[in-house]
GROMACS .gro file of C-alpha atoms in nm:
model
  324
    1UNK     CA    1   1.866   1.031   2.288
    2UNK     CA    2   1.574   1.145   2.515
    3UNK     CA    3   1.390   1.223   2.184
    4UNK     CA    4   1.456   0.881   2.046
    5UNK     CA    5   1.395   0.717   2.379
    6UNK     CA    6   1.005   0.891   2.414
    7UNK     CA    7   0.907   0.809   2.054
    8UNK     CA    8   1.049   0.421   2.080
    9UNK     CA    9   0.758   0.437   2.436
   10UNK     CA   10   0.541   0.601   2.212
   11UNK     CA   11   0.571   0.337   1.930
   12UNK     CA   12   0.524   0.069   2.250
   13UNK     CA   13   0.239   0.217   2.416
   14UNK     CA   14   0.094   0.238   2.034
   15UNK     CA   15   0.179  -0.119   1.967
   16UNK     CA   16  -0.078  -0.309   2.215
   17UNK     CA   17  -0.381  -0.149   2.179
   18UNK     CA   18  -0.385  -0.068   1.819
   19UNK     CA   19  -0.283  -0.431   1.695
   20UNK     CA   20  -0.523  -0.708   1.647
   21UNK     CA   21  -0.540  -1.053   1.408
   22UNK     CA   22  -0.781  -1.123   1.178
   23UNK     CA   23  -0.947  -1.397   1.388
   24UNK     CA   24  -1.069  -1.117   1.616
   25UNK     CA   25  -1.280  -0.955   1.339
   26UNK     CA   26  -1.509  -1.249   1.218
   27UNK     CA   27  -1.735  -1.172   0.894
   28UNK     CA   28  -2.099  -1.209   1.124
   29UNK     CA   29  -1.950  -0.977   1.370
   30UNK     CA   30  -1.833  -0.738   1.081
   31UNK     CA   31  -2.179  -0.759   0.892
   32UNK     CA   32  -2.405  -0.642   1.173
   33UNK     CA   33  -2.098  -0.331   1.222
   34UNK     CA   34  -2.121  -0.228   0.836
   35UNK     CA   35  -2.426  -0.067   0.868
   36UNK     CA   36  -2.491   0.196   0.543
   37UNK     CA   37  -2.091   0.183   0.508
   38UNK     CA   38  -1.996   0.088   0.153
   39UNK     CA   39  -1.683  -0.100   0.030
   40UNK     CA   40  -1.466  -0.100  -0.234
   41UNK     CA   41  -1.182  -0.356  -0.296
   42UNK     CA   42  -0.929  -0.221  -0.547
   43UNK     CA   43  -0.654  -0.402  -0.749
   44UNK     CA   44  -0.371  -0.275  -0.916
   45UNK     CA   45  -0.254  -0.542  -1.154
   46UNK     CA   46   0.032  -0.584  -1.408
   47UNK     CA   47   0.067  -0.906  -1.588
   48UNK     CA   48  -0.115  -1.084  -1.306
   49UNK     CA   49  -0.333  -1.325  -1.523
   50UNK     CA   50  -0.207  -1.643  -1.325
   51UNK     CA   51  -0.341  -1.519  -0.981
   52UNK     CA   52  -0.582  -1.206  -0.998
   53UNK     CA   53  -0.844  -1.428  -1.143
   54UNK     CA   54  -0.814  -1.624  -0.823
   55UNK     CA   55  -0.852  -1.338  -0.608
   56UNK     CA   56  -1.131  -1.179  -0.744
   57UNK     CA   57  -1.322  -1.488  -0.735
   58UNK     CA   58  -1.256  -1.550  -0.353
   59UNK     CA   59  -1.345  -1.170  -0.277
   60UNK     CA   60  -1.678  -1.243  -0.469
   61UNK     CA   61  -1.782  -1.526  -0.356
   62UNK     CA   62  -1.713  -1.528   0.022
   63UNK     CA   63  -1.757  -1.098   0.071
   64UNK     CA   64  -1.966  -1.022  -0.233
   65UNK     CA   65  -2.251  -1.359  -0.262
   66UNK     CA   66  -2.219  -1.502   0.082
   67UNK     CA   67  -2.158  -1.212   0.326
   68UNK     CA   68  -2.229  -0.899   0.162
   69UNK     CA   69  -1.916  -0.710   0.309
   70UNK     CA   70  -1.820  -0.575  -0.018
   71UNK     CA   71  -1.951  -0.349  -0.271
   72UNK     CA   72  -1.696  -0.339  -0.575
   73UNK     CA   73  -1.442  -0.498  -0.670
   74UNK     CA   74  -1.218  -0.293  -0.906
   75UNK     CA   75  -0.919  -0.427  -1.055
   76UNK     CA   76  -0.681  -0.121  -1.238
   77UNK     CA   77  -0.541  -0.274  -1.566
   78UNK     CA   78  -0.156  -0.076  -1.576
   79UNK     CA   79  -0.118  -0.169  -1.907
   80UNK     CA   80  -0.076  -0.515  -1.871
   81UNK     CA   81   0.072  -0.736  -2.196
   82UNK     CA   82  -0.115  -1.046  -2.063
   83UNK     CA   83  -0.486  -1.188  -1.987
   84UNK     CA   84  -0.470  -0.997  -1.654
   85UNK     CA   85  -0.790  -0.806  -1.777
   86UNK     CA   86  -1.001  -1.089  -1.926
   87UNK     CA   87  -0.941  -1.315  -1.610
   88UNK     CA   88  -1.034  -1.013  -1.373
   89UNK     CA   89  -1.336  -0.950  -1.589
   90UNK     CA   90  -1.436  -1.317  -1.654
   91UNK     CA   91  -1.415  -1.341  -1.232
   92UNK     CA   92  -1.663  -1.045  -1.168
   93UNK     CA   93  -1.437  -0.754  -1.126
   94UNK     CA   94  -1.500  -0.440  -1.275
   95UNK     CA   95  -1.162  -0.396  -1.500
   96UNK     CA   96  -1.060  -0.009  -1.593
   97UNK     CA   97  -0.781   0.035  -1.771
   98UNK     CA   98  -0.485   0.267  -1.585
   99UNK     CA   99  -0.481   0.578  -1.835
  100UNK     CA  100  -0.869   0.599  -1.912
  101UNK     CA  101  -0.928   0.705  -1.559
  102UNK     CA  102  -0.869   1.068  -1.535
  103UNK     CA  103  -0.751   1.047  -1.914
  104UNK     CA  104  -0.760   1.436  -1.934
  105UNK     CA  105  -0.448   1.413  -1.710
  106UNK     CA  106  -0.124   1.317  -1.855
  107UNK     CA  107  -0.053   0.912  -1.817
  108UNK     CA  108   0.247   0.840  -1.575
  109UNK     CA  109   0.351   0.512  -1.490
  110UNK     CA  110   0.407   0.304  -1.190
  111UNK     CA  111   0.208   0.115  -0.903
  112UNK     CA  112   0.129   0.398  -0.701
  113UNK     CA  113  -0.030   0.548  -1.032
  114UNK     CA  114  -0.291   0.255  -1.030
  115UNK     CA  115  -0.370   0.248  -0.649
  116UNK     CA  116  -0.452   0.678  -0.745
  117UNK     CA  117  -0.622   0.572  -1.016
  118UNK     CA  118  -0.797   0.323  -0.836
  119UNK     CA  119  -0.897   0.593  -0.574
  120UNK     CA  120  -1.038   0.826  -0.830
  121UNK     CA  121  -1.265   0.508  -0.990
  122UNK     CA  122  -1.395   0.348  -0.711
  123UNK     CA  123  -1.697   0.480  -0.496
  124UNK     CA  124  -1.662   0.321  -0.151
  125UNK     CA  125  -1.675   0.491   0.197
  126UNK     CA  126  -1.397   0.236   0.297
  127UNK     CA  127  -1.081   0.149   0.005
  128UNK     CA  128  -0.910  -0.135   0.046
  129UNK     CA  129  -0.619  -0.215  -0.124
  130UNK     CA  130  -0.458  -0.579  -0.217
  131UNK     CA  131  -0.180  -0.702  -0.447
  132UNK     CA  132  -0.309  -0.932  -0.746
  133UNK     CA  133  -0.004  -1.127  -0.701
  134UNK     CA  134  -0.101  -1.291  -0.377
  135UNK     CA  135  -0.051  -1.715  -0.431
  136UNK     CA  136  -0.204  -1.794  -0.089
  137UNK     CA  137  -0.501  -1.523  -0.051
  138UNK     CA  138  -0.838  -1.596   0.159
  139UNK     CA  139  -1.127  -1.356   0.226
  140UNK     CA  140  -0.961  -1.205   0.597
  141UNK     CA  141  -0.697  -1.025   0.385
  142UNK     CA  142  -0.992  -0.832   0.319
  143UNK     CA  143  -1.221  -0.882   0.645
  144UNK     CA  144  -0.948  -0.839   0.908
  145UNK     CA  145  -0.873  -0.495   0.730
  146UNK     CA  146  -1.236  -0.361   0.773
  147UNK     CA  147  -1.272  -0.467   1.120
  148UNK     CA  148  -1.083  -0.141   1.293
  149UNK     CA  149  -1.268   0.085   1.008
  150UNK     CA  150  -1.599  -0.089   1.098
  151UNK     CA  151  -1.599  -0.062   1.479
  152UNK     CA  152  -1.386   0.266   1.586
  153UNK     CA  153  -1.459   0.565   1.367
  154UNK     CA  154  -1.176   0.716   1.523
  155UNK     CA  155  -0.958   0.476   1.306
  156UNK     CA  156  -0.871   0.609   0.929
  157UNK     CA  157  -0.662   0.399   0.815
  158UNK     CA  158  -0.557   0.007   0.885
  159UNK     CA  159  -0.219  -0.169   0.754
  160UNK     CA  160  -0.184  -0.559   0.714
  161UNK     CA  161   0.090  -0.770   0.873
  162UNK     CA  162   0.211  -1.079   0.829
  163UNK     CA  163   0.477  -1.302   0.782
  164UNK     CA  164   0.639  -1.320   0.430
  165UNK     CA  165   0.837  -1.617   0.373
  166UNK     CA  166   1.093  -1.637   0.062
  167UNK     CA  167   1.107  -1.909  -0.178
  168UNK     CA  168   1.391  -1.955  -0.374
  169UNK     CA  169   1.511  -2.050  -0.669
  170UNK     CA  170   1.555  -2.404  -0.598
  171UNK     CA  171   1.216  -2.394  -0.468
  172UNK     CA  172   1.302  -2.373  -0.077
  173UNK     CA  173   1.066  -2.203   0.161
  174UNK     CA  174   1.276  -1.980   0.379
  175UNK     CA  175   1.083  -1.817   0.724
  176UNK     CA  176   1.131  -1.460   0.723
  177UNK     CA  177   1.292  -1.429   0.410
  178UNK     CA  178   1.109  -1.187   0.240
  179UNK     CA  179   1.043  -0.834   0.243
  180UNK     CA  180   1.407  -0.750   0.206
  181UNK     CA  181   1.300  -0.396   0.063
  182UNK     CA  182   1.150  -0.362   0.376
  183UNK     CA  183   1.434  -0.481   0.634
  184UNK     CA  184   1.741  -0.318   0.489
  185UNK     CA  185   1.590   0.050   0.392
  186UNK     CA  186   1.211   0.095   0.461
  187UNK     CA  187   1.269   0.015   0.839
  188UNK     CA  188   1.581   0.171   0.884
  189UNK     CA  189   1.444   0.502   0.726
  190UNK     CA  190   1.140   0.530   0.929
  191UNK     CA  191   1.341   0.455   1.341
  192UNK     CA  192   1.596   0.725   1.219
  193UNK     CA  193   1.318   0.981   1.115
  194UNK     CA  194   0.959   0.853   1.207
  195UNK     CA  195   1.032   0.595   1.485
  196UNK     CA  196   0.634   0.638   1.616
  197UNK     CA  197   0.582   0.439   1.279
  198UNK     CA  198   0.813   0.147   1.392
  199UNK     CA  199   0.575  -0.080   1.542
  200UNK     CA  200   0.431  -0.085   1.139
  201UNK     CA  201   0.505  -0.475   1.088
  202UNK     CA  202   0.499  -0.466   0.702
  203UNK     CA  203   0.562  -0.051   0.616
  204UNK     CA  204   0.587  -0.154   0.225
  205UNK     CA  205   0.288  -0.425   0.211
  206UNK     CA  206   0.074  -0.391  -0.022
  207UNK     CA  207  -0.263  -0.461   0.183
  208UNK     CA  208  -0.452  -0.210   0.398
  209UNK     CA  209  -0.758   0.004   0.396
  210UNK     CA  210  -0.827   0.352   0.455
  211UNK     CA  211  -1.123   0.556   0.453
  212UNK     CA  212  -1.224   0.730   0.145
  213UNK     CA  213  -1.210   1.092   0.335
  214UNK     CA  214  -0.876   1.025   0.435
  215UNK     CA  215  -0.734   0.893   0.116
  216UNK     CA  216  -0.855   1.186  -0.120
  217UNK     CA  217  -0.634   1.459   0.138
  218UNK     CA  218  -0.271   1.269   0.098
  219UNK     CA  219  -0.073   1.271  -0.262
  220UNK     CA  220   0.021   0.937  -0.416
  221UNK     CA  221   0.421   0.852  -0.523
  222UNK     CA  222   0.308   0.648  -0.835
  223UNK     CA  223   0.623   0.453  -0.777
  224UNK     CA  224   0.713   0.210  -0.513
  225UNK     CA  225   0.761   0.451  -0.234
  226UNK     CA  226   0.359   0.496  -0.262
  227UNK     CA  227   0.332   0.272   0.079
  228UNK     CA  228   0.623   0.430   0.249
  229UNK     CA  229   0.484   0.782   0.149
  230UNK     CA  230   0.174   0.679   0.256
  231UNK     CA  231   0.224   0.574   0.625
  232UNK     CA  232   0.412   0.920   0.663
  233UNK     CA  233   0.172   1.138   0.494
  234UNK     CA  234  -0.122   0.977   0.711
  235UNK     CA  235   0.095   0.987   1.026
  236UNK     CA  236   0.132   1.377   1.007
  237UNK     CA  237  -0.242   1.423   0.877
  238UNK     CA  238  -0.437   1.175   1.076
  239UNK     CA  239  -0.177   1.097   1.391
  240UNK     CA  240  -0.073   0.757   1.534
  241UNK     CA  241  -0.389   0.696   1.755
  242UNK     CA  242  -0.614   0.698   1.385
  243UNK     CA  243  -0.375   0.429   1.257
  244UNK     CA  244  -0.361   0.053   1.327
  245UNK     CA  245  -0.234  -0.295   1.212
  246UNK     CA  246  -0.371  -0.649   1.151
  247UNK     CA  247  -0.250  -0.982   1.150
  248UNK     CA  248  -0.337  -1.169   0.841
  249UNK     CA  249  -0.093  -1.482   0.895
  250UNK     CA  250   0.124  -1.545   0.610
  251UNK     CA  251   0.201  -1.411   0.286
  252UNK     CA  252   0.329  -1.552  -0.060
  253UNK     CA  253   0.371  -1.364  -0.386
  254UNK     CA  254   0.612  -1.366  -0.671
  255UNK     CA  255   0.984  -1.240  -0.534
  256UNK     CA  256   1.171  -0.920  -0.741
  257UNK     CA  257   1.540  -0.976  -0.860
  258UNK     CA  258   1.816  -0.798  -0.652
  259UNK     CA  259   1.842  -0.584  -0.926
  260UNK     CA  260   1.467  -0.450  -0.961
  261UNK     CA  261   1.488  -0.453  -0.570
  262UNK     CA  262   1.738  -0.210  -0.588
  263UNK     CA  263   1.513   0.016  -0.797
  264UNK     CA  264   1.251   0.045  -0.559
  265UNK     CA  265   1.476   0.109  -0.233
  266UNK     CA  266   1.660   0.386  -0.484
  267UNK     CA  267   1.252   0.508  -0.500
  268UNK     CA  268   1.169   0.457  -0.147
  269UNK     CA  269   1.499   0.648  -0.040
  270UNK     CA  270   1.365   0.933  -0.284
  271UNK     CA  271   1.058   0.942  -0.143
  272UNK     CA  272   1.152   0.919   0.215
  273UNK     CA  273   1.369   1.267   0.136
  274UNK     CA  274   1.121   1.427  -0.019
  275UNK     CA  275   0.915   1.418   0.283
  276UNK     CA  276   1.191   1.592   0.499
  277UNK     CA  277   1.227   1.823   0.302
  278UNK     CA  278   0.803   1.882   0.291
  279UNK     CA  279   0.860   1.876   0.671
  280UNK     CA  280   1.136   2.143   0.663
  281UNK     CA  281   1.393   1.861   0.894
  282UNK     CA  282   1.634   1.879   0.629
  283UNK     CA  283   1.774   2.160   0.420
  284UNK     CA  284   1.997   2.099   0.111
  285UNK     CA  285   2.142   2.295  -0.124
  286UNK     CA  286   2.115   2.091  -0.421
  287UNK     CA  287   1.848   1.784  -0.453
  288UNK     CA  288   2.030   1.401  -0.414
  289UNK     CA  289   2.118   1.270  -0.748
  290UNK     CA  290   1.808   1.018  -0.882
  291UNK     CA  291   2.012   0.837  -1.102
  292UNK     CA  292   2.146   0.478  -1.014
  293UNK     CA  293   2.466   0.293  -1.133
  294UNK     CA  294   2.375  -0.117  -1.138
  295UNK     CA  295   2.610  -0.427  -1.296
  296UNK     CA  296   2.495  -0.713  -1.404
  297UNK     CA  297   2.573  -1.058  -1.369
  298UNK     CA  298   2.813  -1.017  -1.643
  299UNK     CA  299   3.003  -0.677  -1.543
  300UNK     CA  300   2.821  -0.469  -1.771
  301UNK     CA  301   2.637  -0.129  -1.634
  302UNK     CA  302   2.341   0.000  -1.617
  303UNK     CA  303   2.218   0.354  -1.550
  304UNK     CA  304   1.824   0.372  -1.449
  305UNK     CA  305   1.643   0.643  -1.319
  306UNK     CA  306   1.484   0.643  -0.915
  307UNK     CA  307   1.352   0.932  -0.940
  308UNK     CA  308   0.937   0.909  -0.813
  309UNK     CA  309   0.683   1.181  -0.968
  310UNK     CA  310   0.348   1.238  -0.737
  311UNK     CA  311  -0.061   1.240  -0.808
  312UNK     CA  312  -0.189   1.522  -0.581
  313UNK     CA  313  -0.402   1.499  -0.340
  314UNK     CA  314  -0.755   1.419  -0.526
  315UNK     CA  315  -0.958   1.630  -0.316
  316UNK     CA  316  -0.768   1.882  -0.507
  317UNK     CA  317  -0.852   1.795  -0.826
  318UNK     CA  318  -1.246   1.806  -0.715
  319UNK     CA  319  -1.214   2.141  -0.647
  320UNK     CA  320  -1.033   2.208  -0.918
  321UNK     CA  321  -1.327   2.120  -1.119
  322UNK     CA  322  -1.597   2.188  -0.916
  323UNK     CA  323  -1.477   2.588  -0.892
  324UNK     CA  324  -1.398   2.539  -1.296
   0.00000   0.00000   0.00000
C-alpha cells in the first residue's frame, strides 16, 4: 500500500506542472521558439479518404503557408482499398506507401507498423503523430503538441488530451462516451503496474509528439498496443519529468464495433505483459494464450488472433547498416 500510495503523490505532484492546454502555446509564441528545429507531421491512414484530405489541408495551410511551424507532412498509405492516397496527395502531403519504406524488411501489418514506418520516412527533429480519422481537427492538435518540445528541452515526448465524446448509432452525442478501450483495460493496466503514468488523460490517443532522438531508441507494437507500449517504454527510458500532456479540447472520429474493440484490448493486454516480463516483475512458466474466442450477434464463434509482433528500435537498424 505504501508503494501504491507514493507513486499515486508521484502521479499528483507530476500532474500540475507538466499539464498545459493548447491556448497556452499560441503559433507567434511557438514560431519565434522553433528556431533551426524542424518538424514533421506524420499520418498513418487506412481507408481515410473522407477526412485525411481535410487534415492535411488544415496542417498546410495554417502550419505549412501561414506560420511556417511545419516542415513535412507525411501521410503512410497501410494499404488502403480507397482514395486515401490521392486525397492526401491532391492536399500536399507527401504519400508513401506502408511496405515500400524499409521494403528490404519483411511487411507486417497493423497501425503501429505505419507510425514505424512513418518514423523511418520522415526527417524531422520533432515527430508528431495524428489520426487521419479526426472529423473535428484544427491546427492546435498540432501546435499545442510542439509547445513543451519547443520551450523545455528537457521534455521528449508530449501526449494529447481531450475529451472524446461517443456518437451513436442513432446519431446521439454522448459526453464521455468514448475511449472505452481506454477506461475498461488501458487505465486499469497502467494504476495496477505503472500508476506514475496515471495522470496520462488519453494513454491510447492517437496524437502526441516526441523527439526524433527519443523515438528511434524505443521498439514499436505494430498493433494497437503501439500507444500503450509507447508511454511505458518512454517512461522507463526517458522518466516522468521528460514527459507531459496537452489539452486539445474535444475529439471526434469514427467509433470501432464491440467486437473489433475487443481485439485491440486482447492486443493491449498482450502488450502490457510483454513489458513485465521485459521488466523481469513477472515470471511465467508458459506465455498467456493469444488467441481470442468472440460470438456474434447471431451465436456463431469466432477465433482471432491478439497476438502483437514488434519493429525494433530503429536506431538499431542504423547501426545495423552503418557497421554492414
Amino acid at each position: 500500500m505504501e508503494t501504491d500510495l507514493r507513486a499515486l503523490a508521484r502521479a499528483q505532484e507530476w500532474y500540475g506542472p507538466h499539464s498545459s492546454t493548447a491556448a497556452d502555446w499560441p503559433v507567434e509564441a511557438l514560431l519565434l521558439a522553433k528556431g533551426t528545429t524542424t518538424v514533421s507531421v506524420v499520418l498513418p491512414a487506412r481507408d481515410e479518404e473522407s477526412t485525411v484530405g481535410d487534415i492535411v489541408t488544415v496542417i498546410r495551410r495554417e502550419l505549412v503557408e501561414r506560420t511556417p511551424l511545419v516542415d513535412e507532412i507525411i501521410v503512410v498509405d497501410s494499404n488502403s482499398t480507397d482514395a486515401t492516397a490521392v486525397r492526401a496527395a491532391a492536399a500536399g502531403a507527401r504519400v508513401v506507401a506502408q511496405n515500400a519504406v524499409l521494403s528490404h524488411l519483411p511487411p507486417l501489418t497493423g497501425k503501429g507498423e505505419a507510425l514505424w514506418k512513418g518514423l523511418a520516412a520522415s526527417s524531422g527533429d520533432i515527430v508528431v503523430f495524428v489520426d487521419a480519422d479526426l472529423r473535428n481537427f484544427a491546427s492546435h492538435f498540432v501546435s499545442g503538441l510542439l509547445g513543451p518540445l519547443f520551450v523545455d528541452r528537457d521534455v521528449q515526448f508530449v501526449k494529447a488530451a481531450y475529451e472524446r465524446p461517443f456518437t451513436g448509432e442513432d446519431g446521439v452525442v454522448r459526453r464521455g462516451g468514448g475511449g472505452r478501450v481506454t477506461e475498461l483495460v488501458a487505465r486499469p493496466l497502467l494504476n495496477m503496474f505503472w500508476p506514475e503514468l496515471s495522470g496520462f488523460a488519453q494513454p491510447l490517443g492517437g496524437e502526441y509528439a516526441a523527439r526524433r532522438e527519443v523515438l528511434e531508441q524505443v521498439p514499436f507494437v505494430t498493433e494497437y498496443g503501439v500507444e500503450f507500449g509507447l508511454l511505458v517504454d518512454l517512461l522507463q527510458l526517458v522518466g516522468l519529468d521528460a514527459m507531459a500532456q496537452v489539452d486539445l479540447g474535444t475529439r471526434t472520429h469514427s467509433h470501432q464495433s464491440v467486437t473489433a474493440l475487443g481485439r485491440m484490448a486482447g492486443q493491449i493486454m498482450a502488450t502490457a505483459w510483454s513489458r513485465l516480463e521485459r521488466q523481469r516483475r513477472v515470471l511465467s512458466s508458459e506465455s498467456p494464450s493469444h488467441t481470442l474466442l468472440q460470438f456474434g450477434h447471431d451465436g456463431k464463434a469466432d477465433l482471432v488472433d491478439v497476438a502483437v509482433s514488434e519493429r525494433p528500435p530503429l536506431a538499431s537498424l542504423v547501426l545495423e547498416e552503418d557497421v554492414a
